Amino acid sequence: SLSLEPVRPLLPPSSFTEALVLTLIFCAFGAGQMTLGGLAFVVREWLQLVLSVPFFVFFLSSRWLVESARWLIITNKQDQGLKKLRRVAHINGMKNAGEALNMEVLRSSMQEELEAAEKTSGFDLFRTPNMRKRTLLLFFARFANTIPFYGLLVNLQHFGSNIFLLQVIFGALIVSARCLSLWTLNRIGRRLTQTFNTFLLGLSILANTFVPPEMQALRVTLACVGMSSSAAVSSSFSIHFVELIPTVLRYKSLWMLHQGPHRTSR
């Protein structure tokens, strides 16, 4: 996200809007899993070729994507970056964006952001007791969700013979769970949503260890509950993380929170 304070008032101020955008982005993962699983279920021959064709289609559509305003500004293309910001502000309904966004304001904001970035480091995440506690808890929450998620995803053969159909089912559950978590996040809060879904995830995995292999239906049901809970935790964690970590430390903490659990899961 572009953390320019004069630009932020031009964007929708509602936290629900930010949560909605993040949820829709994460839903694309589940939709892609459903699509690939469905293709693998229907087409068994030339599977690699069939799965690679959509990437070429998406590549052709990339010419219509809008360039990042942040990248344009960083690469000293400030005029183009300013046009992109004004366009985004106009789409968001800010009719007076031309007056609020000008080159002087943009340069001043860039200077403030660069100075703030130079004064911070990764050690600032552990400098104060409150930030240290917050960082460690976020790291633990991310770790506790990533390991079970990939554990379920790479062991589909233990839940039934048709792993392609399970991929489609899991993809549909991921989309549904993330949409449902958006509602619970705004109703009961971020912390309670993560706590409940993490507890449900652990409970489903623990219960599955005591179910004999002959009871495939029950094993698949518990796995679906675990996958849905994991998807809900992932969405709520990302939304909660953006609100807890200061902007100047966000990118540094993202690397730690994502690389650690992902490398451990391998």
PDB file of C-alpha atoms in Angstrom:
ATOM      1  CA  SER A   1       0.000   0.000   0.000  1.00  0.00           C
ATOM      2  CA  LEU A   2       1.128   3.544  -0.737  1.00  0.00           C
ATOM      3  CA  SER A   3       1.577   5.203   2.645  1.00  0.00           C
ATOM      4  CA  LEU A   4       1.369   8.861   1.676  1.00  0.00           C
ATOM      5  CA  GLU A   5      -0.639  10.682   4.297  1.00  0.00           C
ATOM      6  CA  PRO A   6      -2.110  13.350   1.958  1.00  0.00           C
ATOM      7  CA  VAL A   7      -3.226  10.595  -0.389  1.00  0.00           C
ATOM      8  CA  ARG A   8      -4.931   8.496   2.282  1.00  0.00           C
ATOM      9  CA  PRO A   9      -7.925  10.876   2.738  1.00  0.00           C
ATOM     10  CA  LEU A  10      -8.677  10.429  -0.947  1.00  0.00           C
ATOM     11  CA  LEU A  11      -9.269   6.711  -0.442  1.00  0.00           C
ATOM     12  CA  PRO A  12     -12.355   5.188   1.185  1.00  0.00           C
ATOM     13  CA  PRO A  13     -11.781   5.631   4.938  1.00  0.00           C
ATOM     14  CA  SER A  14     -13.851   2.624   6.018  1.00  0.00           C
ATOM     15  CA  SER A  15     -11.948  -0.327   7.482  1.00  0.00           C
ATOM     16  CA  PHE A  16     -14.622  -2.551   5.955  1.00  0.00           C
ATOM     17  CA  THR A  17     -13.480  -1.465   2.486  1.00  0.00           C
ATOM     18  CA  GLU A  18      -9.895  -2.523   3.205  1.00  0.00           C
ATOM     19  CA  ALA A  19     -11.087  -5.833   4.642  1.00  0.00           C
ATOM     20  CA  LEU A  20     -13.322  -6.408   1.622  1.00  0.00           C
ATOM     21  CA  VAL A  21     -10.497  -5.781  -0.850  1.00  0.00           C
ATOM     22  CA  LEU A  22      -8.119  -8.129   0.991  1.00  0.00           C
ATOM     23  CA  THR A  23     -10.800 -10.808   1.221  1.00  0.00           C
ATOM     24  CA  LEU A  24     -11.514 -10.643  -2.511  1.00  0.00           C
ATOM     25  CA  ILE A  25      -7.806 -10.953  -3.265  1.00  0.00           C
ATOM     26  CA  PHE A  26      -7.515 -14.025  -1.056  1.00  0.00           C
ATOM     27  CA  CYS A  27     -10.639 -15.537  -2.623  1.00  0.00           C
ATOM     28  CA  ALA A  28      -8.744 -15.641  -5.918  1.00  0.00           C
ATOM     29  CA  PHE A  29      -6.577 -18.390  -4.405  1.00  0.00           C
ATOM     30  CA  GLY A  30      -9.597 -20.578  -3.728  1.00  0.00           C
ATOM     31  CA  ALA A  31     -11.067 -19.839  -7.152  1.00  0.00           C
ATOM     32  CA  GLY A  32      -7.804 -20.848  -8.809  1.00  0.00           C
ATOM     33  CA  GLN A  33      -7.663 -24.040  -6.775  1.00  0.00           C
ATOM     34  CA  MET A  34     -11.197 -24.908  -7.866  1.00  0.00           C
ATOM     35  CA  THR A  35     -10.370 -24.211 -11.519  1.00  0.00           C
ATOM     36  CA  LEU A  36      -7.163 -26.236 -11.589  1.00  0.00           C
ATOM     37  CA  GLY A  37      -8.727 -29.111  -9.673  1.00  0.00           C
ATOM     38  CA  GLY A  38     -11.694 -29.136 -12.042  1.00  0.00           C
ATOM     39  CA  LEU A  39      -9.444 -29.173 -15.105  1.00  0.00           C
ATOM     40  CA  ALA A  40      -7.394 -32.023 -13.669  1.00  0.00           C
ATOM     41  CA  PHE A  41     -10.599 -33.934 -12.895  1.00  0.00           C
ATOM     42  CA  VAL A  42     -11.983 -33.549 -16.438  1.00  0.00           C
ATOM     43  CA  VAL A  43      -8.763 -33.773 -18.461  1.00  0.00           C
ATOM     44  CA  ARG A  44      -6.390 -36.591 -17.510  1.00  0.00           C
ATOM     45  CA  GLU A  45      -4.218 -36.557 -20.648  1.00  0.00           C
ATOM     46  CA  TRP A  46      -1.850 -33.695 -21.562  1.00  0.00           C
ATOM     47  CA  LEU A  47      -2.496 -32.290 -18.113  1.00  0.00           C
ATOM     48  CA  GLN A  48       0.577 -30.035 -17.978  1.00  0.00           C
ATOM     49  CA  LEU A  49      -0.324 -28.466 -21.328  1.00  0.00           C
ATOM     50  CA  VAL A  50      -3.927 -27.840 -20.301  1.00  0.00           C
ATOM     51  CA  LEU A  51      -2.871 -26.224 -17.025  1.00  0.00           C
ATOM     52  CA  SER A  52      -0.319 -23.961 -18.722  1.00  0.00           C
ATOM     53  CA  VAL A  53      -2.718 -22.544 -21.339  1.00  0.00           C
ATOM     54  CA  PRO A  54      -4.575 -20.219 -18.879  1.00  0.00           C
ATOM     55  CA  PHE A  55      -1.279 -18.570 -17.950  1.00  0.00           C
ATOM     56  CA  PHE A  56      -0.770 -17.471 -21.543  1.00  0.00           C
ATOM     57  CA  VAL A  57      -4.299 -16.038 -21.594  1.00  0.00           C
ATOM     58  CA  PHE A  58      -3.647 -14.069 -18.405  1.00  0.00           C
ATOM     59  CA  PHE A  59      -0.335 -12.905 -19.851  1.00  0.00           C
ATOM     60  CA  LEU A  60      -2.086 -11.405 -22.875  1.00  0.00           C
ATOM     61  CA  SER A  61      -4.518  -9.562 -20.608  1.00  0.00           C
ATOM     62  CA  SER A  62      -1.680  -7.994 -18.601  1.00  0.00           C
ATOM     63  CA  ARG A  63      -1.328  -5.165 -21.112  1.00  0.00           C
ATOM     64  CA  TRP A  64      -4.543  -3.641 -19.731  1.00  0.00           C
ATOM     65  CA  LEU A  65      -3.281  -3.621 -16.138  1.00  0.00           C
ATOM     66  CA  VAL A  66      -2.596  -0.228 -14.591  1.00  0.00           C
ATOM     67  CA  GLU A  67       1.008   0.434 -13.594  1.00  0.00           C
ATOM     68  CA  SER A  68       1.754   0.823  -9.897  1.00  0.00           C
ATOM     69  CA  ALA A  69       1.726   4.470  -8.827  1.00  0.00           C
ATOM     70  CA  ARG A  70       4.253   3.685  -6.111  1.00  0.00           C
ATOM     71  CA  TRP A  71       6.703   2.194  -8.608  1.00  0.00           C
ATOM     72  CA  LEU A  72       6.311   5.173 -10.942  1.00  0.00           C
ATOM     73  CA  ILE A  73       7.042   7.584  -8.109  1.00  0.00           C
ATOM     74  CA  ILE A  74      10.068   5.635  -6.864  1.00  0.00           C
ATOM     75  CA  THR A  75      11.544   5.456 -10.388  1.00  0.00           C
ATOM     76  CA  ASN A  76      11.308   9.251 -10.693  1.00  0.00           C
ATOM     77  CA  LYS A  77       8.285   9.195 -12.996  1.00  0.00           C
ATOM     78  CA  GLN A  78       6.324  11.472 -10.737  1.00  0.00           C
ATOM     79  CA  ASP A  79       4.099  12.978 -13.428  1.00  0.00           C
ATOM     80  CA  GLN A  80       2.788   9.563 -14.454  1.00  0.00           C
ATOM     81  CA  GLY A  81       2.445   8.467 -10.839  1.00  0.00           C
ATOM     82  CA  LEU A  82       0.448  11.599 -10.031  1.00  0.00           C
ATOM     83  CA  LYS A  83      -1.924  10.878 -12.915  1.00  0.00           C
ATOM     84  CA  LYS A  84      -2.496   7.343 -11.636  1.00  0.00           C
ATOM     85  CA  LEU A  85      -3.219   8.609  -8.122  1.00  0.00           C
ATOM     86  CA  ARG A  86      -5.697  11.166  -9.447  1.00  0.00           C
ATOM     87  CA  ARG A  87      -7.391   8.486 -11.494  1.00  0.00           C
ATOM     88  CA  VAL A  88      -7.753   6.230  -8.445  1.00  0.00           C
ATOM     89  CA  ALA A  89      -9.083   9.126  -6.382  1.00  0.00           C
ATOM     90  CA  HIS A  90     -11.606   9.950  -9.115  1.00  0.00           C
ATOM     91  CA  ILE A  91     -12.770   6.325  -9.207  1.00  0.00           C
ATOM     92  CA  ASN A  92     -13.251   6.477  -5.430  1.00  0.00           C
ATOM     93  CA  GLY A  93     -15.548   9.463  -5.853  1.00  0.00           C
ATOM     94  CA  MET A  94     -13.136  12.239  -4.854  1.00  0.00           C
ATOM     95  CA  LYS A  95     -14.025  14.923  -7.386  1.00  0.00           C
ATOM     96  CA  ASN A  96     -11.577  17.523  -6.031  1.00  0.00           C
ATOM     97  CA  ALA A  97      -8.570  15.213  -6.307  1.00  0.00           C
ATOM     98  CA  GLY A  98      -6.844  17.595  -8.719  1.00  0.00           C
ATOM     99  CA  GLU A  99      -6.658  20.307  -6.073  1.00  0.00           C
ATOM    100  CA  ALA A 100      -5.542  18.066  -3.214  1.00  0.00           C
ATOM    101  CA  LEU A 101      -3.007  16.102  -5.257  1.00  0.00           C
ATOM    102  CA  ASN A 102      -0.248  18.172  -6.811  1.00  0.00           C
ATOM    103  CA  MET A 103       3.481  17.802  -7.334  1.00  0.00           C
ATOM    104  CA  GLU A 104       4.470  19.794  -4.251  1.00  0.00           C
ATOM    105  CA  VAL A 105       2.327  17.691  -1.941  1.00  0.00           C
ATOM    106  CA  LEU A 106       3.605  14.516  -3.574  1.00  0.00           C
ATOM    107  CA  ARG A 107       7.279  15.466  -3.192  1.00  0.00           C
ATOM    108  CA  SER A 108       6.770  16.531   0.404  1.00  0.00           C
ATOM    109  CA  SER A 109       5.084  13.233   1.214  1.00  0.00           C
ATOM    110  CA  MET A 110       7.831  11.270  -0.531  1.00  0.00           C
ATOM    111  CA  GLN A 111      10.485  13.062   1.498  1.00  0.00           C
ATOM    112  CA  GLU A 112       8.682  12.347   4.759  1.00  0.00           C
ATOM    113  CA  GLU A 113       8.271   8.679   3.870  1.00  0.00           C
ATOM    114  CA  LEU A 114      11.924   8.279   2.875  1.00  0.00           C
ATOM    115  CA  GLU A 115      13.087   9.906   6.104  1.00  0.00           C
ATOM    116  CA  ALA A 116      10.808   7.668   8.147  1.00  0.00           C
ATOM    117  CA  ALA A 117      12.030   4.564   6.286  1.00  0.00           C
ATOM    118  CA  GLU A 118      15.686   5.455   6.878  1.00  0.00           C
ATOM    119  CA  LYS A 119      15.120   5.771  10.621  1.00  0.00           C
ATOM    120  CA  THR A 120      13.579   2.313  10.984  1.00  0.00           C
ATOM    121  CA  SER A 121      14.977  -1.210  10.832  1.00  0.00           C
ATOM    122  CA  GLY A 122      13.848  -4.727  11.519  1.00  0.00           C
ATOM    123  CA  PHE A 123      15.066  -4.411  15.115  1.00  0.00           C
ATOM    124  CA  ASP A 124      12.339  -1.833  15.764  1.00  0.00           C
ATOM    125  CA  LEU A 125       9.858  -4.710  15.780  1.00  0.00           C
ATOM    126  CA  PHE A 126      11.470  -5.893  19.029  1.00  0.00           C
ATOM    127  CA  ARG A 127      12.653  -2.600  20.500  1.00  0.00           C
ATOM    128  CA  THR A 128       9.704  -1.810  22.775  1.00  0.00           C
ATOM    129  CA  PRO A 129       7.924  -4.398  24.962  1.00  0.00           C
ATOM    130  CA  ASN A 130       4.545  -3.749  23.359  1.00  0.00           C
ATOM    131  CA  MET A 131       5.832  -4.060  19.787  1.00  0.00           C
ATOM    132  CA  ARG A 132       7.930  -7.101  20.703  1.00  0.00           C
ATOM    133  CA  LYS A 133       4.924  -8.839  22.212  1.00  0.00           C
ATOM    134  CA  ARG A 134       2.782  -7.957  19.212  1.00  0.00           C
ATOM    135  CA  THR A 135       5.375  -9.209  16.711  1.00  0.00           C
ATOM    136  CA  LEU A 136       5.936 -12.518  18.500  1.00  0.00           C
ATOM    137  CA  LEU A 137       2.216 -13.179  18.821  1.00  0.00           C
ATOM    138  CA  LEU A 138       1.656 -12.439  15.135  1.00  0.00           C
ATOM    139  CA  PHE A 139       4.536 -14.718  14.182  1.00  0.00           C
ATOM    140  CA  PHE A 140       3.122 -17.521  16.331  1.00  0.00           C
ATOM    141  CA  ALA A 141      -0.375 -17.056  14.874  1.00  0.00           C
ATOM    142  CA  ARG A 142       1.010 -17.189  11.342  1.00  0.00           C
ATOM    143  CA  PHE A 143       3.098 -20.258  12.105  1.00  0.00           C
ATOM    144  CA  ALA A 144       0.184 -22.058  13.793  1.00  0.00           C
ATOM    145  CA  ASN A 145      -1.978 -21.566  10.698  1.00  0.00           C
ATOM    146  CA  THR A 146       0.540 -22.187   7.900  1.00  0.00           C
ATOM    147  CA  ILE A 147       1.775 -25.601   9.050  1.00  0.00           C
ATOM    148  CA  PRO A 148      -1.702 -27.232   9.298  1.00  0.00           C
ATOM    149  CA  PHE A 149      -2.828 -25.618   6.031  1.00  0.00           C
ATOM    150  CA  TYR A 150      -0.006 -27.096   3.970  1.00  0.00           C
ATOM    151  CA  GLY A 151      -0.220 -30.318   5.941  1.00  0.00           C
ATOM    152  CA  LEU A 152      -3.813 -30.771   4.805  1.00  0.00           C
ATOM    153  CA  LEU A 153      -3.077 -29.610   1.284  1.00  0.00           C
ATOM    154  CA  VAL A 154      -0.184 -31.975   0.540  1.00  0.00           C
ATOM    155  CA  ASN A 155      -1.776 -35.035   2.174  1.00  0.00           C
ATOM    156  CA  LEU A 156      -4.994 -35.211   0.200  1.00  0.00           C
ATOM    157  CA  GLN A 157      -4.291 -38.816  -0.758  1.00  0.00           C
ATOM    158  CA  HIS A 158      -5.037 -39.833   2.833  1.00  0.00           C
ATOM    159  CA  PHE A 159      -8.582 -38.440   2.668  1.00  0.00           C
ATOM    160  CA  GLY A 160      -9.862 -40.271  -0.389  1.00  0.00           C
ATOM    161  CA  SER A 161      -9.019 -41.690  -3.788  1.00  0.00           C
ATOM    162  CA  ASN A 162     -10.154 -38.725  -5.903  1.00  0.00           C
ATOM    163  CA  ILE A 163      -7.735 -35.949  -4.967  1.00  0.00           C
ATOM    164  CA  PHE A 164      -8.887 -33.759  -7.883  1.00  0.00           C
ATOM    165  CA  LEU A 165     -12.433 -33.634  -6.559  1.00  0.00           C
ATOM    166  CA  LEU A 166     -11.088 -32.833  -3.098  1.00  0.00           C
ATOM    167  CA  GLN A 167      -9.153 -29.914  -4.578  1.00  0.00           C
ATOM    168  CA  VAL A 168     -12.379 -28.502  -6.015  1.00  0.00           C
ATOM    169  CA  ILE A 169     -14.210 -28.994  -2.710  1.00  0.00           C
ATOM    170  CA  PHE A 170     -11.399 -27.393  -0.724  1.00  0.00           C
ATOM    171  CA  GLY A 171     -11.302 -24.444  -3.135  1.00  0.00           C
ATOM    172  CA  ALA A 172     -15.035 -23.865  -2.735  1.00  0.00           C
ATOM    173  CA  LEU A 173     -14.718 -24.093   1.045  1.00  0.00           C
ATOM    174  CA  ILE A 174     -11.821 -21.623   1.065  1.00  0.00           C
ATOM    175  CA  VAL A 175     -13.845 -19.022  -0.847  1.00  0.00           C
ATOM    176  CA  SER A 176     -16.899 -19.549   1.372  1.00  0.00           C
ATOM    177  CA  ALA A 177     -14.915 -19.431   4.621  1.00  0.00           C
ATOM    178  CA  ARG A 178     -13.115 -16.228   3.675  1.00  0.00           C
ATOM    179  CA  CYS A 179     -16.348 -14.514   2.710  1.00  0.00           C
ATOM    180  CA  LEU A 180     -17.903 -15.622   6.002  1.00  0.00           C
ATOM    181  CA  SER A 181     -14.881 -14.395   7.958  1.00  0.00           C
ATOM    182  CA  LEU A 182     -15.393 -10.926   6.480  1.00  0.00           C
ATOM    183  CA  TRP A 183     -18.794 -10.818   8.169  1.00  0.00           C
ATOM    184  CA  THR A 184     -17.527 -12.128  11.517  1.00  0.00           C
ATOM    185  CA  LEU A 185     -14.569  -9.730  11.492  1.00  0.00           C
ATOM    186  CA  ASN A 186     -16.920  -6.772  11.471  1.00  0.00           C
ATOM    187  CA  ARG A 187     -19.425  -8.334  13.880  1.00  0.00           C
ATOM    188  CA  ILE A 188     -17.406  -9.894  16.682  1.00  0.00           C
ATOM    189  CA  GLY A 189     -13.966  -8.404  16.040  1.00  0.00           C
ATOM    190  CA  ARG A 190     -10.571  -9.477  14.729  1.00  0.00           C
ATOM    191  CA  ARG A 191      -9.199 -11.213  17.808  1.00  0.00           C
ATOM    192  CA  LEU A 192     -12.242 -13.360  18.562  1.00  0.00           C
ATOM    193  CA  THR A 193     -12.551 -14.388  14.906  1.00  0.00           C
ATOM    194  CA  GLN A 194      -8.946 -15.597  14.794  1.00  0.00           C
ATOM    195  CA  THR A 195      -9.198 -17.307  18.170  1.00  0.00           C
ATOM    196  CA  PHE A 196     -12.353 -19.231  17.314  1.00  0.00           C
ATOM    197  CA  ASN A 197     -11.165 -20.351  13.869  1.00  0.00           C
ATOM    198  CA  THR A 198      -7.719 -21.346  15.152  1.00  0.00           C
ATOM    199  CA  PHE A 199      -9.340 -23.416  17.911  1.00  0.00           C
ATOM    200  CA  LEU A 200     -11.641 -25.053  15.353  1.00  0.00           C
ATOM    201  CA  LEU A 201      -8.665 -25.791  13.089  1.00  0.00           C
ATOM    202  CA  GLY A 202      -6.704 -27.492  15.852  1.00  0.00           C
ATOM    203  CA  LEU A 203      -9.738 -29.389  17.101  1.00  0.00           C
ATOM    204  CA  SER A 204     -10.541 -30.795  13.641  1.00  0.00           C
ATOM    205  CA  ILE A 205      -6.966 -31.991  13.085  1.00  0.00           C
ATOM    206  CA  LEU A 206      -6.765 -33.507  16.566  1.00  0.00           C
ATOM    207  CA  ALA A 207     -10.070 -35.318  16.086  1.00  0.00           C
ATOM    208  CA  ASN A 208      -8.959 -36.628  12.688  1.00  0.00           C
ATOM    209  CA  THR A 209      -5.983 -38.420  14.231  1.00  0.00           C
ATOM    210  CA  PHE A 210      -8.351 -40.688  16.175  1.00  0.00           C
ATOM    211  CA  VAL A 211     -10.611 -41.517  13.215  1.00  0.00           C
ATOM    212  CA  PRO A 212      -9.758 -44.879  11.580  1.00  0.00           C
ATOM    213  CA  PRO A 213      -8.898 -44.868   7.847  1.00  0.00           C
ATOM    214  CA  GLU A 214     -12.002 -46.907   7.072  1.00  0.00           C
ATOM    215  CA  MET A 215     -14.269 -43.974   7.989  1.00  0.00           C
ATOM    216  CA  GLN A 216     -13.418 -41.902   4.919  1.00  0.00           C
ATOM    217  CA  ALA A 217     -16.538 -39.743   5.032  1.00  0.00           C
ATOM    218  CA  LEU A 218     -15.822 -38.539   8.563  1.00  0.00           C
ATOM    219  CA  ARG A 219     -12.146 -37.958   7.791  1.00  0.00           C
ATOM    220  CA  VAL A 220     -12.986 -35.855   4.738  1.00  0.00           C
ATOM    221  CA  THR A 221     -15.571 -33.887   6.725  1.00  0.00           C
ATOM    222  CA  LEU A 222     -13.073 -33.060   9.462  1.00  0.00           C
ATOM    223  CA  ALA A 223     -10.465 -32.140   6.854  1.00  0.00           C
ATOM    224  CA  CYS A 224     -12.955 -29.784   5.199  1.00  0.00           C
ATOM    225  CA  VAL A 225     -13.663 -28.141   8.555  1.00  0.00           C
ATOM    226  CA  GLY A 226      -9.933 -27.711   9.129  1.00  0.00           C
ATOM    227  CA  MET A 227      -9.323 -26.274   5.669  1.00  0.00           C
ATOM    228  CA  SER A 228     -12.211 -23.815   6.033  1.00  0.00           C
ATOM    229  CA  SER A 229     -10.980 -22.699   9.446  1.00  0.00           C
ATOM    230  CA  SER A 230      -7.446 -22.280   8.140  1.00  0.00           C
ATOM    231  CA  ALA A 231      -8.654 -20.114   5.254  1.00  0.00           C
ATOM    232  CA  ALA A 232     -10.666 -17.950   7.646  1.00  0.00           C
ATOM    233  CA  VAL A 233      -7.653 -17.556   9.942  1.00  0.00           C
ATOM    234  CA  SER A 234      -5.448 -16.555   7.005  1.00  0.00           C
ATOM    235  CA  SER A 235      -7.822 -13.808   5.880  1.00  0.00           C
ATOM    236  CA  SER A 236      -8.478 -12.444   9.360  1.00  0.00           C
ATOM    237  CA  PHE A 237      -4.762 -12.531  10.179  1.00  0.00           C
ATOM    238  CA  SER A 238      -3.831 -10.458   7.123  1.00  0.00           C
ATOM    239  CA  ILE A 239      -6.496  -7.859   7.879  1.00  0.00           C
ATOM    240  CA  HIS A 240      -5.545  -7.715  11.567  1.00  0.00           C
ATOM    241  CA  PHE A 241      -1.843  -7.505  10.726  1.00  0.00           C
ATOM    242  CA  VAL A 242      -2.291  -4.384   8.585  1.00  0.00           C
ATOM    243  CA  GLU A 243      -4.049  -2.668  11.474  1.00  0.00           C
ATOM    244  CA  LEU A 244      -1.524  -3.656  14.177  1.00  0.00           C
ATOM    245  CA  ILE A 245       1.853  -2.983  12.553  1.00  0.00           C
ATOM    246  CA  PRO A 246       2.912   0.620  11.758  1.00  0.00           C
ATOM    247  CA  THR A 247       3.259   1.412   8.073  1.00  0.00           C
ATOM    248  CA  VAL A 248       7.009   2.102   8.211  1.00  0.00           C
ATOM    249  CA  LEU A 249       7.615  -1.372   9.685  1.00  0.00           C
ATOM    250  CA  ARG A 250       5.030  -3.280   7.697  1.00  0.00           C
ATOM    251  CA  TYR A 251       7.207  -4.466   4.815  1.00  0.00           C
ATOM    252  CA  LYS A 252      10.042  -5.542   7.096  1.00  0.00           C
ATOM    253  CA  SER A 253       7.690  -7.531   9.290  1.00  0.00           C
ATOM    254  CA  LEU A 254       5.953  -9.069   6.277  1.00  0.00           C
ATOM    255  CA  TRP A 255       9.171 -10.762   5.220  1.00  0.00           C
ATOM    256  CA  MET A 256       9.659 -12.272   8.672  1.00  0.00           C
ATOM    257  CA  LEU A 257       6.052 -13.354   9.141  1.00  0.00           C
ATOM    258  CA  HIS A 258       5.752 -15.001   5.727  1.00  0.00           C
ATOM    259  CA  GLN A 259       9.199 -16.476   5.093  1.00  0.00           C
ATOM    260  CA  GLY A 260       9.590 -18.183   8.463  1.00  0.00           C
ATOM    261  CA  PRO A 261       6.451 -20.354   8.470  1.00  0.00           C
ATOM    262  CA  HIS A 262       6.658 -21.077   4.726  1.00  0.00           C
ATOM    263  CA  ARG A 263      10.250 -22.292   4.933  1.00  0.00           C
ATOM    264  CA  THR A 264       9.470 -24.375   8.004  1.00  0.00           C
ATOM    265  CA  SER A 265       6.523 -26.019   6.229  1.00  0.00           C
ATOM    266  CA  ARG A 266       8.896 -27.347   3.568  1.00  0.00           C
TER     267      ARG A 266
END
